[in-house]
PDB file of C-alpha atoms in Angstrom:
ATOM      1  CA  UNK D 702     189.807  76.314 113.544  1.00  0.00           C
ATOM      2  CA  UNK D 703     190.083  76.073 109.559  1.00  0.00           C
ATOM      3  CA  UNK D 704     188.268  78.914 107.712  1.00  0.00           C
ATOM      4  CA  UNK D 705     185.630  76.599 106.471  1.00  0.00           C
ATOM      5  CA  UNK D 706     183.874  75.772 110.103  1.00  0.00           C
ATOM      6  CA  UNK D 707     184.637  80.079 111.026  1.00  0.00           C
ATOM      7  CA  UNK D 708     182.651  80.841 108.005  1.00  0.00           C
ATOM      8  CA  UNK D 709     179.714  77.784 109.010  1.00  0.00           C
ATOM      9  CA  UNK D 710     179.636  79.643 112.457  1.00  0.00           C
ATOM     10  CA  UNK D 711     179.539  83.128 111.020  1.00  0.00           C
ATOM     11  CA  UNK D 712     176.337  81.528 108.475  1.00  0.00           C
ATOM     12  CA  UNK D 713     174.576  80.135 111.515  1.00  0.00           C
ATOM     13  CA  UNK D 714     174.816  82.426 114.430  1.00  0.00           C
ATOM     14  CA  UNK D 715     172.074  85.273 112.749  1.00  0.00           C
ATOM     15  CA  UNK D 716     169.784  81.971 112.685  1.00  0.00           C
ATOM     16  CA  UNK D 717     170.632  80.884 116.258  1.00  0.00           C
ATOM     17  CA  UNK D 718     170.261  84.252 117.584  1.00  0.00           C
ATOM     18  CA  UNK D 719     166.731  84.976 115.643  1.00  0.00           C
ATOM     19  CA  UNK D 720     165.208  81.974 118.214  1.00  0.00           C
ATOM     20  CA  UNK D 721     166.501  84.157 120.954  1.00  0.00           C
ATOM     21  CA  UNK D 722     164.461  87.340 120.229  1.00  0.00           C
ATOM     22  CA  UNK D 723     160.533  87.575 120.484  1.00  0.00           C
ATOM     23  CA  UNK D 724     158.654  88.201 117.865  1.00  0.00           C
ATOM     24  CA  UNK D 725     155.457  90.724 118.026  1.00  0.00           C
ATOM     25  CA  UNK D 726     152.286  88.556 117.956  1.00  0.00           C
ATOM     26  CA  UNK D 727     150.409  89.640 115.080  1.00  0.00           C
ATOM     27  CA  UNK D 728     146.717  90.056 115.364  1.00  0.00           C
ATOM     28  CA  UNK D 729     145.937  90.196 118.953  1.00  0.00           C
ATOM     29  CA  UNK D 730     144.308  93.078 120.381  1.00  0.00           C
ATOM     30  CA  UNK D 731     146.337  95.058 122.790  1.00  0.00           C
ATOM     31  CA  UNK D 732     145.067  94.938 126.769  1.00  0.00           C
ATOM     32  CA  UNK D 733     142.910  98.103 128.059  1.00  0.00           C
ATOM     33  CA  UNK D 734     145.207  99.259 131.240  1.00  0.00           C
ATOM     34  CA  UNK D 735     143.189  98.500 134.379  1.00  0.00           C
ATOM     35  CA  UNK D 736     142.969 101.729 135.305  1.00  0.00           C
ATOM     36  CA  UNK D 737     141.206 103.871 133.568  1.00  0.00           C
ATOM     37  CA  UNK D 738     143.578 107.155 134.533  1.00  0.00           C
ATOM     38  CA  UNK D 739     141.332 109.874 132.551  1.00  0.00           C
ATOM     39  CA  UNK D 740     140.277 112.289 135.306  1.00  0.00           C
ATOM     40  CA  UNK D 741     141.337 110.491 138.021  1.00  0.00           C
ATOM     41  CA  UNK D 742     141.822 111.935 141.498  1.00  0.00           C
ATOM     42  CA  UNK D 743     144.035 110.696 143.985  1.00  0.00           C
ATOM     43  CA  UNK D 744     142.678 108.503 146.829  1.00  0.00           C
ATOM     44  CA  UNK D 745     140.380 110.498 149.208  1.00  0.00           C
ATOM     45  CA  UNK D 746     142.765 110.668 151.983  1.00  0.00           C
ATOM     46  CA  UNK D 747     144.818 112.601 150.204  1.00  0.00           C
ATOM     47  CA  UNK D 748     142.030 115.136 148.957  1.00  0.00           C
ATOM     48  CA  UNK D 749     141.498 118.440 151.230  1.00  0.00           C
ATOM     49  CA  UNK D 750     138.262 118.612 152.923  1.00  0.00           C
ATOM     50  CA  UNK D 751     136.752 120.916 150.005  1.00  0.00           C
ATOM     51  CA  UNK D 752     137.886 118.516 147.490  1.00  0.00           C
ATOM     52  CA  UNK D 753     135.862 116.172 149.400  1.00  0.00           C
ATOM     53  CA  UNK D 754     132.935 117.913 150.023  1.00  0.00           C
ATOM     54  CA  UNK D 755     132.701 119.127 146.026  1.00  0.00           C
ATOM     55  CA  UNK D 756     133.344 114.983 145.466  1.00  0.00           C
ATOM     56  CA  UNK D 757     130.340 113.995 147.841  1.00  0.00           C
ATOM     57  CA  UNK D 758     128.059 116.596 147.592  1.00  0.00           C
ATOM     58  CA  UNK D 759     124.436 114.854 146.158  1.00  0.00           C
ATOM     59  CA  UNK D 760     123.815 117.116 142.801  1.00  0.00           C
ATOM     60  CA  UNK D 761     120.504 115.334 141.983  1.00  0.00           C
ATOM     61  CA  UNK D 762     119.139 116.481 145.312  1.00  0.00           C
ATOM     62  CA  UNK D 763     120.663 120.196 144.943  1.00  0.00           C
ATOM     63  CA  UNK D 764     120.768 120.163 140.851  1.00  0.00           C
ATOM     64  CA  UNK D 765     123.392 122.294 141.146  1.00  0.00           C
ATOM     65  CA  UNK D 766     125.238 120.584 138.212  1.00  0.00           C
ATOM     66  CA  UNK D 767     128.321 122.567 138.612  1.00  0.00           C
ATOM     67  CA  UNK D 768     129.801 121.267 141.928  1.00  0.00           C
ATOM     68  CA  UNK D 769     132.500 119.175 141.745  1.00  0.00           C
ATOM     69  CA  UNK D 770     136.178 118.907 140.908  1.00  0.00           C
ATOM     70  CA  UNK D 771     137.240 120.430 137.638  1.00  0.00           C
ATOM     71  CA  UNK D 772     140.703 120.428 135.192  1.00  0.00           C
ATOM     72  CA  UNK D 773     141.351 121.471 132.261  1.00  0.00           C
ATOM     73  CA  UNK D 774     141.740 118.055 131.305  1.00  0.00           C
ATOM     74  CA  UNK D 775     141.632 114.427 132.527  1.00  0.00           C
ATOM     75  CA  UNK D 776     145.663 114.118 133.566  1.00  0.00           C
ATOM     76  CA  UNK D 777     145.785 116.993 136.093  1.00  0.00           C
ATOM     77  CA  UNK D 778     143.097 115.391 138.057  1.00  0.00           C
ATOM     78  CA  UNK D 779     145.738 113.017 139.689  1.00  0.00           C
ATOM     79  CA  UNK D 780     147.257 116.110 140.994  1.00  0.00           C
ATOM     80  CA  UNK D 781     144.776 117.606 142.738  1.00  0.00           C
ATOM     81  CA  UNK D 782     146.053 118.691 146.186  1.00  0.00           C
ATOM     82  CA  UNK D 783     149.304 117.033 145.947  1.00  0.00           C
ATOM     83  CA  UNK D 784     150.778 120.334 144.354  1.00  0.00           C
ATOM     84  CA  UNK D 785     150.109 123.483 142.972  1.00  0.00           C
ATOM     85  CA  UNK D 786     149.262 124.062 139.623  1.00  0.00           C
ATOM     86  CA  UNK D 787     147.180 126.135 137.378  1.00  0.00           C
ATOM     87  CA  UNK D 788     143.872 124.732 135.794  1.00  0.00           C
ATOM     88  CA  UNK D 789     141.721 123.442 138.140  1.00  0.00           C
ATOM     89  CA  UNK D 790     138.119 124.369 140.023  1.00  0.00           C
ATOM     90  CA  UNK D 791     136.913 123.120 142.904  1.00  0.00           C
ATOM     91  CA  UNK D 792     133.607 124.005 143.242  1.00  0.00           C
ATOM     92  CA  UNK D 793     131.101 123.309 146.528  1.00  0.00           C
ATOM     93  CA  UNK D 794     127.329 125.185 146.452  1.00  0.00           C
ATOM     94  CA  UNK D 795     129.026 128.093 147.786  1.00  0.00           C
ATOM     95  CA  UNK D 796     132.710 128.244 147.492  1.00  0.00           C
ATOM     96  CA  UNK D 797     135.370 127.871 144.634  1.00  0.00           C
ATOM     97  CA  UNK D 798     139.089 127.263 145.000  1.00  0.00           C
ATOM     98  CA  UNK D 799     141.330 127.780 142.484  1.00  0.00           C
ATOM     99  CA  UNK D 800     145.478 128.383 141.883  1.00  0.00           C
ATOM    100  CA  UNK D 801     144.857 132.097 142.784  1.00  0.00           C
ATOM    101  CA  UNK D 802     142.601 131.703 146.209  1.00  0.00           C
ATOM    102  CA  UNK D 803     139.356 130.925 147.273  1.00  0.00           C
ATOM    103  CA  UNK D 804     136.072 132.633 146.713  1.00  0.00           C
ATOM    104  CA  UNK D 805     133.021 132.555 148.417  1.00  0.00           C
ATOM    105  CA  UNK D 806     129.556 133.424 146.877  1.00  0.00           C
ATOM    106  CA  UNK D 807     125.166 132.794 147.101  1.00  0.00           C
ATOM    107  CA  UNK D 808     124.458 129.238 145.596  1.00  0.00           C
ATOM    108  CA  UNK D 809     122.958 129.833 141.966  1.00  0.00           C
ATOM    109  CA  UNK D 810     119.567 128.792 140.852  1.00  0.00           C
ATOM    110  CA  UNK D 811     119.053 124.653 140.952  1.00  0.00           C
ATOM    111  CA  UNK D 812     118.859 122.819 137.369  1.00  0.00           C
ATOM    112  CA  UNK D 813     120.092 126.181 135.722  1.00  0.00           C
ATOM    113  CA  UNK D 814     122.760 124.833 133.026  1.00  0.00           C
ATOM    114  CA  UNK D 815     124.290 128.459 133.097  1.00  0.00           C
ATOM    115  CA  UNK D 816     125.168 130.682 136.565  1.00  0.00           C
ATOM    116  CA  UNK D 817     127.506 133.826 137.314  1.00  0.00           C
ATOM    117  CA  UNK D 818     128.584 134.673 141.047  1.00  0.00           C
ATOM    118  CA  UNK D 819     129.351 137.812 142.443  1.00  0.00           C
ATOM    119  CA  UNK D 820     132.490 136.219 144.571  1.00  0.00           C
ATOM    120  CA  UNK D 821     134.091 137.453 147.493  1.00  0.00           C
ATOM    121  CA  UNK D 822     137.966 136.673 147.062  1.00  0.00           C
ATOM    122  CA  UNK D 823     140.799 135.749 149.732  1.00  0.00           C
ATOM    123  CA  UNK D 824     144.152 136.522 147.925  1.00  0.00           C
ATOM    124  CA  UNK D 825     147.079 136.094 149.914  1.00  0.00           C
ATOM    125  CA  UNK D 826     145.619 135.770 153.063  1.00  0.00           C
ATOM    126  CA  UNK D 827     144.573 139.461 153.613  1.00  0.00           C
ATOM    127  CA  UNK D 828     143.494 140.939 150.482  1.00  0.00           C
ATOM    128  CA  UNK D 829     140.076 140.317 150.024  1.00  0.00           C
ATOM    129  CA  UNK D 830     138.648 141.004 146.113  1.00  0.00           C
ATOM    130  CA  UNK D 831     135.610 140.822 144.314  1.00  0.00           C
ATOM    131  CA  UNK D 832     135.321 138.871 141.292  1.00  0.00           C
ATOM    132  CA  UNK D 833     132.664 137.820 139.096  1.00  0.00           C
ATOM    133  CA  UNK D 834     132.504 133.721 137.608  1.00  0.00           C
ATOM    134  CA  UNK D 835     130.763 132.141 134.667  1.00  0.00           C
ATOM    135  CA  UNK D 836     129.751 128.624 134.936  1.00  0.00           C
ATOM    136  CA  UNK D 837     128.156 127.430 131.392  1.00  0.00           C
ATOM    137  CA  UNK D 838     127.219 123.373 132.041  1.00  0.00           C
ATOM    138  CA  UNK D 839     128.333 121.517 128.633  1.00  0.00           C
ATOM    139  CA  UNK D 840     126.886 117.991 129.978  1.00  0.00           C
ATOM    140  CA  UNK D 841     127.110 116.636 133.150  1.00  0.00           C
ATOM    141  CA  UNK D 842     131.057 115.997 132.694  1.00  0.00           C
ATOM    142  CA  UNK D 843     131.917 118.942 130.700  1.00  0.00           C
ATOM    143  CA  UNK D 844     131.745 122.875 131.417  1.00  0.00           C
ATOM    144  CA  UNK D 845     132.820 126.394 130.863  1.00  0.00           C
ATOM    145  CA  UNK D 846     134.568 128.376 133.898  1.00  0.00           C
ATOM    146  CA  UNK D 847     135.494 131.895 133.159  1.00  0.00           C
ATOM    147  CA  UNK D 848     135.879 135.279 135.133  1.00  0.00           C
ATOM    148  CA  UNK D 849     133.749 138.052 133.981  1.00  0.00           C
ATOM    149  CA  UNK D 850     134.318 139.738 132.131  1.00  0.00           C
ATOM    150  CA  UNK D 851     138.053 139.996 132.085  1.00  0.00           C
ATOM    151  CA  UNK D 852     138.881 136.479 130.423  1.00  0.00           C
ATOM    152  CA  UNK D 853     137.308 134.088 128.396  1.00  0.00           C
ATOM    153  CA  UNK D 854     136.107 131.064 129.924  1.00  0.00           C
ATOM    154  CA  UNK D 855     137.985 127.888 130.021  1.00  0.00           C
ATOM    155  CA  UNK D 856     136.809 124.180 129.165  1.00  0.00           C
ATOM    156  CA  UNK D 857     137.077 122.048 132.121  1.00  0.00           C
ATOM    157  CA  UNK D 858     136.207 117.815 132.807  1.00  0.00           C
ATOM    158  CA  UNK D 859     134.846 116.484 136.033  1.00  0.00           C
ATOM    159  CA  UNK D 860     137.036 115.164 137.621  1.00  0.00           C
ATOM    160  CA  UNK D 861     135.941 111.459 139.742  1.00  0.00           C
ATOM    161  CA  UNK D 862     137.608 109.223 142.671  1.00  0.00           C
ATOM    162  CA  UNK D 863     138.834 105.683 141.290  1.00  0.00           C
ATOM    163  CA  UNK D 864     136.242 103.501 141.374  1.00  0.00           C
TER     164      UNK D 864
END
């Protein structure tokens, strides 16, 4: 091959390549995911019956604003019950579950935005503790869970099945 046509190829093979890769389109708005995966659960057959009960329980009948499934933020709802972690609440009228057990306590006053329970505690199975919980209602997707008065309280979402 004389030097000429190598040098013609060598020229014209950036160009023939540049048709090869895609170019970006410019000014087209990028796609919303169909999911929405903020605060997600997994599906309900997954969810223990707790999870289930905090999920279905009818609020505007109770106004007990604070049942429900809590995280400290939207991504560790899609692990709820799958595997243990730290930073969640379940919460029915009378029970809460979190990493370190389940409590029991008396339902708080309906349409109060702010409650504390005197809880009774299972830890490990046999130890049984009392402990005393905060709940401070931000809006109806957004509240305060602490235990009194040891630690401050937490921020925590609502967590919600996919739709």
């Amino acid at each position: 091959m004389s030097r000429l046509k190598i040098n013609l190829l060598v020229m014209l093979l950036p160009l023939a390549l540049a048709g090869c890769v895609s170019q970006p389109s410019s000014g087209s708005a990028s796609r919303p995911p169909a999911v929405d995966l903020d605060a997600v659960l997994p599906p309900q057959s997954l969810l223990r019956d707790d999870t289930i009960a905090a999920l279905t329980h009818d609020r505007n009948q109770s106004r007990l604003g604070y049942v429900g499934v809590w995280a400290t933020d939207g991504d560790k709802c899609a692990m709820m019950d799958q595997t243990a972690f730290e930073g969640f609440a379940v919460i029915t009228p009378d029970s809460i579950r979190r990493s370190s057990g389940t409590c029991t306590f008396e339902p708080g006053t309906p349409g109060e935005t702010s409650a504390r329970f005197d809880a009774t505690c299972k830890a490990r199975k046999k130890t049984t503790v009392k402990q005393s919980y905060s709940v401070q209602m931000l809006n109806s997707e957004t509240l305060y869970l602490g235990t009194a008065p040891d630690k401050s309280a937490t921020r925590m979402v609502r967590c919600r099945l996919q739709k």
